[in-house]
PDB file of C-alpha atoms in Angstrom:
ATOM      1  CA  UNK A   1       0.000   0.000   0.000  1.00 57.00           C
ATOM      2  CA  UNK A   2       1.381   3.427  -0.954  1.00 79.00           C
ATOM      3  CA  UNK A   3       1.898   6.247   1.535  1.00 81.00           C
ATOM      4  CA  UNK A   4      -0.732   8.350  -0.293  1.00 82.00           C
ATOM      5  CA  UNK A   5      -3.343   5.704   0.488  1.00 85.00           C
ATOM      6  CA  UNK A   6      -2.322   5.701   4.138  1.00 87.00           C
ATOM      7  CA  UNK A   7      -2.585   9.502   4.148  1.00 88.00           C
ATOM      8  CA  UNK A   8      -6.156   9.220   2.834  1.00 88.00           C
ATOM      9  CA  UNK A   9      -7.003   6.705   5.525  1.00 91.00           C
ATOM     10  CA  UNK A  10      -5.529   9.043   8.173  1.00 91.00           C
ATOM     11  CA  UNK A  11      -7.697  11.854   6.786  1.00 90.00           C
ATOM     12  CA  UNK A  12     -10.754   9.622   7.156  1.00 91.00           C
ATOM     13  CA  UNK A  13      -9.784   8.620  10.703  1.00 92.00           C
ATOM     14  CA  UNK A  14      -9.157  12.258  11.686  1.00 89.00           C
ATOM     15  CA  UNK A  15     -12.631  13.149  10.453  1.00 88.00           C
ATOM     16  CA  UNK A  16     -14.485  10.275  12.152  1.00 88.00           C
ATOM     17  CA  UNK A  17     -12.431   8.970  15.102  1.00 87.00           C
ATOM     18  CA  UNK A  18     -14.872  10.407  17.670  1.00 83.00           C
ATOM     19  CA  UNK A  19     -17.813   8.541  16.103  1.00 84.00           C
ATOM     20  CA  UNK A  20     -17.122   5.027  17.385  1.00 83.00           C
ATOM     21  CA  UNK A  21     -14.874   4.262  14.427  1.00 86.00           C
ATOM     22  CA  UNK A  22     -13.380   0.746  14.241  1.00 88.00           C
ATOM     23  CA  UNK A  23     -10.500  -0.728  12.258  1.00 88.00           C
ATOM     24  CA  UNK A  24     -13.055  -2.656  10.198  1.00 89.00           C
ATOM     25  CA  UNK A  25     -14.945   0.558   9.382  1.00 91.00           C
ATOM     26  CA  UNK A  26     -11.837   2.213   7.943  1.00 91.00           C
ATOM     27  CA  UNK A  27     -10.743  -0.887   6.001  1.00 89.00           C
ATOM     28  CA  UNK A  28     -14.238  -1.324   4.534  1.00 91.00           C
ATOM     29  CA  UNK A  29     -14.404   2.346   3.504  1.00 91.00           C
ATOM     30  CA  UNK A  30     -11.275   1.883   1.382  1.00 89.00           C
ATOM     31  CA  UNK A  31     -12.204  -1.646   0.223  1.00 89.00           C
ATOM     32  CA  UNK A  32      -9.269  -3.370   1.941  1.00 89.00           C
ATOM     33  CA  UNK A  33      -9.251  -6.491   4.039  1.00 90.00           C
ATOM     34  CA  UNK A  34      -8.862  -5.615   7.721  1.00 90.00           C
ATOM     35  CA  UNK A  35      -5.682  -7.675   8.116  1.00 89.00           C
ATOM     36  CA  UNK A  36      -4.010  -6.211   5.022  1.00 91.00           C
ATOM     37  CA  UNK A  37      -4.971  -2.657   5.950  1.00 90.00           C
ATOM     38  CA  UNK A  38      -3.774  -2.963   9.540  1.00 89.00           C
ATOM     39  CA  UNK A  39      -0.472  -4.540   8.439  1.00 90.00           C
ATOM     40  CA  UNK A  40       0.156  -1.833   5.822  1.00 90.00           C
ATOM     41  CA  UNK A  41      -0.828   0.984   8.171  1.00 89.00           C
ATOM     42  CA  UNK A  42       1.561  -0.215  10.864  1.00 90.00           C
ATOM     43  CA  UNK A  43       4.394  -0.688   8.364  1.00 89.00           C
ATOM     44  CA  UNK A  44       4.180   2.977   7.328  1.00 87.00           C
ATOM     45  CA  UNK A  45       3.130   4.715  10.573  1.00 85.00           C
ATOM     46  CA  UNK A  46       4.663   2.401  13.177  1.00 86.00           C
ATOM     47  CA  UNK A  47       1.282   2.062  14.923  1.00 86.00           C
ATOM     48  CA  UNK A  48      -1.670  -0.265  14.519  1.00 91.00           C
ATOM     49  CA  UNK A  49      -4.895   1.388  13.363  1.00 91.00           C
ATOM     50  CA  UNK A  50      -6.466   0.679  16.769  1.00 92.00           C
ATOM     51  CA  UNK A  51      -3.543   2.274  18.631  1.00 92.00           C
ATOM     52  CA  UNK A  52      -3.689   5.297  16.323  1.00 92.00           C
ATOM     53  CA  UNK A  53      -7.427   5.810  16.899  1.00 92.00           C
ATOM     54  CA  UNK A  54      -6.951   5.429  20.663  1.00 92.00           C
ATOM     55  CA  UNK A  55      -4.126   7.971  20.656  1.00 93.00           C
ATOM     56  CA  UNK A  56      -6.295  10.479  18.793  1.00 93.00           C
ATOM     57  CA  UNK A  57      -9.162  10.000  21.246  1.00 93.00           C
ATOM     58  CA  UNK A  58      -6.960  10.462  24.293  1.00 94.00           C
ATOM     59  CA  UNK A  59      -5.063  13.438  22.904  1.00 95.00           C
ATOM     60  CA  UNK A  60      -8.067  15.257  21.446  1.00 93.00           C
ATOM     61  CA  UNK A  61     -10.092  14.718  24.615  1.00 94.00           C
ATOM     62  CA  UNK A  62      -7.159  16.244  26.536  1.00 94.00           C
ATOM     63  CA  UNK A  63      -7.329  19.288  24.264  1.00 92.00           C
ATOM     64  CA  UNK A  64     -11.063  19.524  24.988  1.00 91.00           C
ATOM     65  CA  UNK A  65     -10.360  19.391  28.733  1.00 91.00           C
ATOM     66  CA  UNK A  66      -7.933  22.282  28.300  1.00 89.00           C
ATOM     67  CA  UNK A  67     -10.140  24.442  26.081  1.00 86.00           C
ATOM     68  CA  UNK A  68     -13.604  23.682  27.497  1.00 86.00           C
ATOM     69  CA  UNK A  69     -12.886  24.044  31.191  1.00 84.00           C
ATOM     70  CA  UNK A  70     -16.515  24.365  32.278  1.00 86.00           C
ATOM     71  CA  UNK A  71     -17.545  21.145  30.558  1.00 90.00           C
ATOM     72  CA  UNK A  72     -17.796  18.206  33.011  1.00 93.00           C
ATOM     73  CA  UNK A  73     -15.113  15.574  32.603  1.00 93.00           C
ATOM     74  CA  UNK A  74     -17.736  12.863  32.222  1.00 93.00           C
ATOM     75  CA  UNK A  75     -19.259  14.693  29.237  1.00 93.00           C
ATOM     76  CA  UNK A  76     -15.867  14.980  27.569  1.00 93.00           C
ATOM     77  CA  UNK A  77     -15.413  11.228  27.959  1.00 92.00           C
ATOM     78  CA  UNK A  78     -18.899  10.550  26.582  1.00 92.00           C
ATOM     79  CA  UNK A  79     -18.052  12.608  23.493  1.00 90.00           C
ATOM     80  CA  UNK A  80     -15.416   9.975  22.704  1.00 91.00           C
ATOM     81  CA  UNK A  81     -17.518   6.938  23.560  1.00 88.00           C
ATOM     82  CA  UNK A  82     -16.358   6.296  27.140  1.00 91.00           C
ATOM     83  CA  UNK A  83     -18.235   5.805  30.380  1.00 88.00           C
ATOM     84  CA  UNK A  84     -16.997   7.909  33.314  1.00 82.00           C
ATOM     85  CA  UNK A  85     -14.935   5.076  34.809  1.00 85.00           C
ATOM     86  CA  UNK A  86     -13.548   3.777  31.527  1.00 91.00           C
ATOM     87  CA  UNK A  87     -12.557   7.249  30.388  1.00 93.00           C
ATOM     88  CA  UNK A  88     -10.636   8.067  33.546  1.00 92.00           C
ATOM     89  CA  UNK A  89      -8.817   4.721  33.425  1.00 93.00           C
ATOM     90  CA  UNK A  90      -7.919   4.988  29.725  1.00 93.00           C
ATOM     91  CA  UNK A  91      -6.887   8.639  30.073  1.00 94.00           C
ATOM     92  CA  UNK A  92      -4.621   7.998  33.065  1.00 94.00           C
ATOM     93  CA  UNK A  93      -2.985   5.048  31.312  1.00 93.00           C
ATOM     94  CA  UNK A  94      -2.205   7.239  28.289  1.00 93.00           C
ATOM     95  CA  UNK A  95      -1.308  10.573  29.947  1.00 93.00           C
ATOM     96  CA  UNK A  96      -0.186   9.370  33.432  1.00 93.00           C
ATOM     97  CA  UNK A  97      -2.624  11.856  34.950  1.00 91.00           C
ATOM     98  CA  UNK A  98      -6.345  11.586  35.593  1.00 93.00           C
ATOM     99  CA  UNK A  99      -8.564  13.901  33.505  1.00 93.00           C
ATOM    100  CA  UNK A 100      -9.099  16.114  36.566  1.00 92.00           C
ATOM    101  CA  UNK A 101      -5.366  16.312  37.277  1.00 92.00           C
ATOM    102  CA  UNK A 102      -4.650  17.090  33.623  1.00 91.00           C
ATOM    103  CA  UNK A 103      -7.199  19.914  33.553  1.00 89.00           C
ATOM    104  CA  UNK A 104      -5.717  21.428  36.721  1.00 85.00           C
ATOM    105  CA  UNK A 105      -2.196  21.243  35.263  1.00 83.00           C
ATOM    106  CA  UNK A 106      -3.402  22.865  32.018  1.00 78.00           C
ATOM    107  CA  UNK A 107      -4.700  25.952  33.839  1.00 70.00           C
ATOM    108  CA  UNK A 108      -1.363  27.726  33.759  1.00 75.00           C
ATOM    109  CA  UNK A 109      -0.192  31.208  32.792  1.00 80.00           C
ATOM    110  CA  UNK A 110       3.241  30.153  31.537  1.00 79.00           C
ATOM    111  CA  UNK A 111       4.831  27.216  29.753  1.00 84.00           C
ATOM    112  CA  UNK A 112       8.205  25.813  28.721  1.00 84.00           C
ATOM    113  CA  UNK A 113       8.641  24.917  25.069  1.00 86.00           C
ATOM    114  CA  UNK A 114       9.498  21.242  24.443  1.00 85.00           C
ATOM    115  CA  UNK A 115      11.462  22.395  21.395  1.00 84.00           C
ATOM    116  CA  UNK A 116      13.531  25.182  22.987  1.00 83.00           C
ATOM    117  CA  UNK A 117      13.528  24.452  26.753  1.00 78.00           C
ATOM    118  CA  UNK A 118      15.832  27.316  27.756  1.00 76.00           C
ATOM    119  CA  UNK A 119      13.280  28.901  30.052  1.00 70.00           C
ATOM    120  CA  UNK A 120       9.663  29.254  31.057  1.00 76.00           C
ATOM    121  CA  UNK A 121       7.733  32.000  29.256  1.00 82.00           C
ATOM    122  CA  UNK A 122       4.583  33.679  30.507  1.00 85.00           C
ATOM    123  CA  UNK A 123       1.393  34.230  28.524  1.00 90.00           C
ATOM    124  CA  UNK A 124      -0.175  37.585  27.737  1.00 91.00           C
ATOM    125  CA  UNK A 125      -3.481  38.624  29.277  1.00 92.00           C
ATOM    126  CA  UNK A 126      -6.815  37.810  27.672  1.00 93.00           C
ATOM    127  CA  UNK A 127      -7.292  41.495  26.846  1.00 95.00           C
ATOM    128  CA  UNK A 128      -3.928  41.593  25.074  1.00 94.00           C
ATOM    129  CA  UNK A 129      -4.723  38.535  22.964  1.00 95.00           C
ATOM    130  CA  UNK A 130      -8.254  39.763  22.294  1.00 95.00           C
ATOM    131  CA  UNK A 131      -6.919  43.050  20.913  1.00 95.00           C
ATOM    132  CA  UNK A 132      -4.757  41.126  18.432  1.00 95.00           C
ATOM    133  CA  UNK A 133      -7.275  38.521  17.227  1.00 97.00           C
ATOM    134  CA  UNK A 134      -9.969  39.091  14.631  1.00 96.00           C
ATOM    135  CA  UNK A 135     -12.595  36.867  13.029  1.00 96.00           C
ATOM    136  CA  UNK A 136     -12.325  36.153   9.333  1.00 95.00           C
ATOM    137  CA  UNK A 137     -14.106  34.020   6.737  1.00 95.00           C
ATOM    138  CA  UNK A 138     -11.730  31.949   4.603  1.00 94.00           C
ATOM    139  CA  UNK A 139     -12.711  30.266   1.367  1.00 94.00           C
ATOM    140  CA  UNK A 140     -11.847  26.697   0.448  1.00 94.00           C
ATOM    141  CA  UNK A 141      -8.134  26.316  -0.290  1.00 94.00           C
ATOM    142  CA  UNK A 142      -7.026  23.707  -2.859  1.00 95.00           C
ATOM    143  CA  UNK A 143      -3.478  22.672  -1.999  1.00 94.00           C
ATOM    144  CA  UNK A 144      -0.598  20.371  -2.813  1.00 94.00           C
ATOM    145  CA  UNK A 145       0.620  18.889   0.454  1.00 94.00           C
ATOM    146  CA  UNK A 146       3.027  16.588   2.226  1.00 93.00           C
ATOM    147  CA  UNK A 147       1.880  14.700   5.327  1.00 92.00           C
ATOM    148  CA  UNK A 148       4.386  14.616   8.187  1.00 91.00           C
ATOM    149  CA  UNK A 149       4.400  12.602  11.398  1.00 89.00           C
ATOM    150  CA  UNK A 150       7.268  14.086  13.361  1.00 90.00           C
ATOM    151  CA  UNK A 151       8.548  17.135  15.200  1.00 92.00           C
ATOM    152  CA  UNK A 152       7.841  20.757  14.274  1.00 91.00           C
ATOM    153  CA  UNK A 153      11.544  21.349  14.776  1.00 89.00           C
ATOM    154  CA  UNK A 154      12.039  19.619  11.409  1.00 90.00           C
ATOM    155  CA  UNK A 155      10.181  22.360   9.527  1.00 89.00           C
ATOM    156  CA  UNK A 156      13.366  24.308   8.816  1.00 87.00           C
ATOM    157  CA  UNK A 157      14.565  21.405   6.676  1.00 90.00           C
ATOM    158  CA  UNK A 158      11.215  20.203   5.337  1.00 93.00           C
ATOM    159  CA  UNK A 159       9.890  23.487   3.943  1.00 93.00           C
ATOM    160  CA  UNK A 160      12.810  24.265   1.595  1.00 92.00           C
ATOM    161  CA  UNK A 161      12.759  20.693   0.228  1.00 94.00           C
ATOM    162  CA  UNK A 162       8.993  20.791  -0.255  1.00 94.00           C
ATOM    163  CA  UNK A 163       9.078  24.152  -2.032  1.00 94.00           C
ATOM    164  CA  UNK A 164      11.937  23.026  -4.287  1.00 94.00           C
ATOM    165  CA  UNK A 165      10.008  19.886  -5.252  1.00 93.00           C
ATOM    166  CA  UNK A 166       6.893  21.921  -6.139  1.00 93.00           C
ATOM    167  CA  UNK A 167       8.507  25.056  -7.521  1.00 92.00           C
ATOM    168  CA  UNK A 168       6.327  24.859 -10.648  1.00 91.00           C
ATOM    169  CA  UNK A 169       3.267  25.795  -8.564  1.00 92.00           C
ATOM    170  CA  UNK A 170       4.825  28.778  -6.792  1.00 92.00           C
ATOM    171  CA  UNK A 171       3.972  32.342  -7.812  1.00 91.00           C
ATOM    172  CA  UNK A 172       3.275  35.702  -6.207  1.00 90.00           C
ATOM    173  CA  UNK A 173      -0.184  34.616  -4.976  1.00 92.00           C
ATOM    174  CA  UNK A 174       0.868  31.244  -3.496  1.00 94.00           C
ATOM    175  CA  UNK A 175       0.019  30.692   0.165  1.00 95.00           C
ATOM    176  CA  UNK A 176       2.419  28.617   2.262  1.00 96.00           C
ATOM    177  CA  UNK A 177       0.351  26.785   4.847  1.00 96.00           C
ATOM    178  CA  UNK A 178       0.836  24.382   7.730  1.00 96.00           C
ATOM    179  CA  UNK A 179      -2.226  22.434   8.752  1.00 95.00           C
ATOM    180  CA  UNK A 180      -1.807  21.003  12.251  1.00 94.00           C
ATOM    181  CA  UNK A 181      -3.762  18.174  13.839  1.00 93.00           C
ATOM    182  CA  UNK A 182      -2.040  17.815  17.219  1.00 93.00           C
ATOM    183  CA  UNK A 183      -1.151  19.998  20.187  1.00 92.00           C
ATOM    184  CA  UNK A 184       2.537  19.419  21.052  1.00 93.00           C
ATOM    185  CA  UNK A 185       1.744  20.302  24.659  1.00 91.00           C
ATOM    186  CA  UNK A 186      -0.434  17.149  24.681  1.00 92.00           C
ATOM    187  CA  UNK A 187       0.906  14.827  21.979  1.00 93.00           C
ATOM    188  CA  UNK A 188       4.487  13.550  22.015  1.00 91.00           C
ATOM    189  CA  UNK A 189       6.259  16.444  20.219  1.00 91.00           C
ATOM    190  CA  UNK A 190       8.222  13.930  18.124  1.00 90.00           C
ATOM    191  CA  UNK A 191       5.014  12.362  16.754  1.00 89.00           C
ATOM    192  CA  UNK A 192       2.745  15.253  15.816  1.00 93.00           C
ATOM    193  CA  UNK A 193       0.728  15.070  12.602  1.00 93.00           C
ATOM    194  CA  UNK A 194       0.850  18.083  10.318  1.00 95.00           C
ATOM    195  CA  UNK A 195       0.711  18.923   6.605  1.00 95.00           C
ATOM    196  CA  UNK A 196       2.904  21.420   4.782  1.00 96.00           C
ATOM    197  CA  UNK A 197       0.985  22.860   1.842  1.00 96.00           C
ATOM    198  CA  UNK A 198       1.155  25.144  -1.164  1.00 95.00           C
ATOM    199  CA  UNK A 199      -2.069  26.689  -2.401  1.00 95.00           C
ATOM    200  CA  UNK A 200      -2.749  25.892  -6.066  1.00 92.00           C
ATOM    201  CA  UNK A 201      -5.702  25.042  -8.264  1.00 86.00           C
ATOM    202  CA  UNK A 202      -3.474  23.745 -11.070  1.00 85.00           C
ATOM    203  CA  UNK A 203      -1.864  20.628  -9.626  1.00 81.00           C
ATOM    204  CA  UNK A 204      -1.179  17.789 -12.026  1.00 81.00           C
ATOM    205  CA  UNK A 205      -2.240  14.185 -11.468  1.00 75.00           C
ATOM    206  CA  UNK A 206       1.094  13.221  -9.895  1.00 77.00           C
ATOM    207  CA  UNK A 207       0.714  15.673  -6.977  1.00 80.00           C
ATOM    208  CA  UNK A 208      -0.720  14.843  -3.572  1.00 85.00           C
ATOM    209  CA  UNK A 209      -3.714  17.208  -3.381  1.00 89.00           C
ATOM    210  CA  UNK A 210      -6.448  18.162  -0.936  1.00 90.00           C
ATOM    211  CA  UNK A 211      -8.926  20.958  -0.272  1.00 91.00           C
ATOM    212  CA  UNK A 212      -8.698  22.725   3.083  1.00 93.00           C
ATOM    213  CA  UNK A 213     -12.309  23.652   3.896  1.00 91.00           C
ATOM    214  CA  UNK A 214     -13.134  27.295   4.414  1.00 93.00           C
ATOM    215  CA  UNK A 215     -15.320  28.853   7.076  1.00 94.00           C
ATOM    216  CA  UNK A 216     -14.999  31.110  10.093  1.00 96.00           C
ATOM    217  CA  UNK A 217     -11.559  31.427  11.692  1.00 97.00           C
ATOM    218  CA  UNK A 218     -10.042  33.377  14.567  1.00 97.00           C
ATOM    219  CA  UNK A 219      -6.809  34.881  13.223  1.00 97.00           C
ATOM    220  CA  UNK A 220      -3.818  35.793  15.373  1.00 97.00           C
ATOM    221  CA  UNK A 221      -0.797  37.334  13.666  1.00 96.00           C
ATOM    222  CA  UNK A 222       2.570  36.216  15.011  1.00 95.00           C
ATOM    223  CA  UNK A 223       5.835  37.920  14.183  1.00 93.00           C
ATOM    224  CA  UNK A 224       8.873  37.058  16.228  1.00 90.00           C
ATOM    225  CA  UNK A 225      11.514  34.501  17.016  1.00 88.00           C
ATOM    226  CA  UNK A 226      11.027  30.900  15.947  1.00 87.00           C
ATOM    227  CA  UNK A 227      11.892  29.695  19.447  1.00 86.00           C
ATOM    228  CA  UNK A 228       8.992  31.743  20.909  1.00 89.00           C
ATOM    229  CA  UNK A 229       6.286  30.323  18.598  1.00 91.00           C
ATOM    230  CA  UNK A 230       5.252  27.499  20.900  1.00 91.00           C
ATOM    231  CA  UNK A 231       4.544  29.693  23.928  1.00 91.00           C
ATOM    232  CA  UNK A 232       2.833  32.389  21.861  1.00 92.00           C
ATOM    233  CA  UNK A 233       0.465  29.878  20.269  1.00 93.00           C
ATOM    234  CA  UNK A 234      -0.152  28.081  23.573  1.00 93.00           C
ATOM    235  CA  UNK A 235      -1.143  31.411  25.099  1.00 93.00           C
ATOM    236  CA  UNK A 236      -3.832  31.875  22.444  1.00 94.00           C
ATOM    237  CA  UNK A 237      -5.219  28.415  23.151  1.00 92.00           C
ATOM    238  CA  UNK A 238      -4.820  28.430  26.947  1.00 90.00           C
ATOM    239  CA  UNK A 239      -5.842  32.037  27.674  1.00 92.00           C
ATOM    240  CA  UNK A 240      -7.822  33.527  24.805  1.00 94.00           C
ATOM    241  CA  UNK A 241      -9.885  30.645  23.436  1.00 93.00           C
ATOM    242  CA  UNK A 242     -11.388  29.382  26.742  1.00 89.00           C
ATOM    243  CA  UNK A 243     -12.415  32.934  27.743  1.00 91.00           C
ATOM    244  CA  UNK A 244     -13.512  34.142  24.321  1.00 92.00           C
ATOM    245  CA  UNK A 245     -16.860  32.359  24.126  1.00 90.00           C
ATOM    246  CA  UNK A 246     -15.699  30.813  20.845  1.00 91.00           C
ATOM    247  CA  UNK A 247     -15.602  27.043  20.293  1.00 88.00           C
ATOM    248  CA  UNK A 248     -13.009  25.432  18.067  1.00 90.00           C
ATOM    249  CA  UNK A 249     -14.357  23.427  15.132  1.00 87.00           C
ATOM    250  CA  UNK A 250     -12.845  20.099  14.056  1.00 80.00           C
ATOM    251  CA  UNK A 251     -11.582  21.487  10.730  1.00 77.00           C
ATOM    252  CA  UNK A 252      -8.159  21.780  12.439  1.00 90.00           C
ATOM    253  CA  UNK A 253      -5.887  24.813  12.624  1.00 93.00           C
ATOM    254  CA  UNK A 254      -3.675  26.529  10.074  1.00 96.00           C
ATOM    255  CA  UNK A 255      -0.526  28.613  10.049  1.00 96.00           C
ATOM    256  CA  UNK A 256      -0.449  30.789   6.921  1.00 97.00           C
ATOM    257  CA  UNK A 257       3.008  32.271   6.417  1.00 95.00           C
ATOM    258  CA  UNK A 258       3.449  35.928   5.512  1.00 91.00           C
ATOM    259  CA  UNK A 259       7.257  35.834   5.519  1.00 83.00           C
ATOM    260  CA  UNK A 260       9.331  32.699   5.119  1.00 78.00           C
ATOM    261  CA  UNK A 261      13.095  32.947   5.463  1.00 78.00           C
ATOM    262  CA  UNK A 262      14.638  29.923   7.128  1.00 73.00           C
ATOM    263  CA  UNK A 263      18.056  31.565   7.303  1.00 77.00           C
ATOM    264  CA  UNK A 264      16.523  34.026   9.791  1.00 80.00           C
ATOM    265  CA  UNK A 265      15.679  33.340  13.443  1.00 83.00           C
ATOM    266  CA  UNK A 266      12.334  35.165  13.024  1.00 87.00           C
ATOM    267  CA  UNK A 267       9.105  34.284  11.235  1.00 90.00           C
ATOM    268  CA  UNK A 268       5.759  35.881  10.399  1.00 94.00           C
ATOM    269  CA  UNK A 269       2.503  33.937  10.054  1.00 96.00           C
ATOM    270  CA  UNK A 270      -1.225  34.036  10.757  1.00 97.00           C
ATOM    271  CA  UNK A 271      -2.459  31.407  13.201  1.00 97.00           C
ATOM    272  CA  UNK A 272      -5.977  30.546  12.023  1.00 97.00           C
ATOM    273  CA  UNK A 273      -8.228  28.681  14.478  1.00 96.00           C
ATOM    274  CA  UNK A 274     -11.413  27.230  12.924  1.00 94.00           C
ATOM    275  CA  UNK A 275     -14.574  28.155  14.813  1.00 95.00           C
ATOM    276  CA  UNK A 276     -18.077  26.747  14.918  1.00 89.00           C
TER     277      UNK A 276
END
């Protein structure tokens, strides 16, 4: 099975994993035998399909605990198909903290980056973030993309190679986009799923293509040092989003670059959080 087929199956799992999805459901959707699909998936990703679905449930439910602090823990577990007891047991086995302990630990006003752990950096106030964030409607974005399961620290090497391989699609109107599926404060930072993308409506049949769905987004512009990105973004999610009254949609977030110079220690991009 080719990596592109595994990428499509991951897309399907990401869209439906909170709906009681089974290994057999995914295999049947793509017309594979369950044994062949599971074997191929593990050969490429290093995880069984079941383990991958479980990881997504545990990590995304942890994000919900962090962002929806008034929502009872039992309701968060129910959203992912767990009874109160089963959810707490499964969560603690995966995260080494109970859901309640995790939520308490997530209510912080500072954080240390797992990528640049030179020091602990504080978050801005809600008012400060709120003054810098605006709501915007984005249209659908057809893209050429590369799926990555790895660390964000690798982006300095991955972006130049990706752009060089797809230079024929680049022009003055091209958007350079990262689509992220995991929170590195929750998921093992070395195993985060993200896509690096170029916007284009003219991709040929050999390219790996997708359409990033449009809709309402909260947009936060970041300009600063690469090593400060993690804490800046975590501040938006830990401080602004829970207090804003907005609820994140499951379309997943985007970073749209405004300046891209990997020889520089600074970067400029728009963090776009999809909203319901």
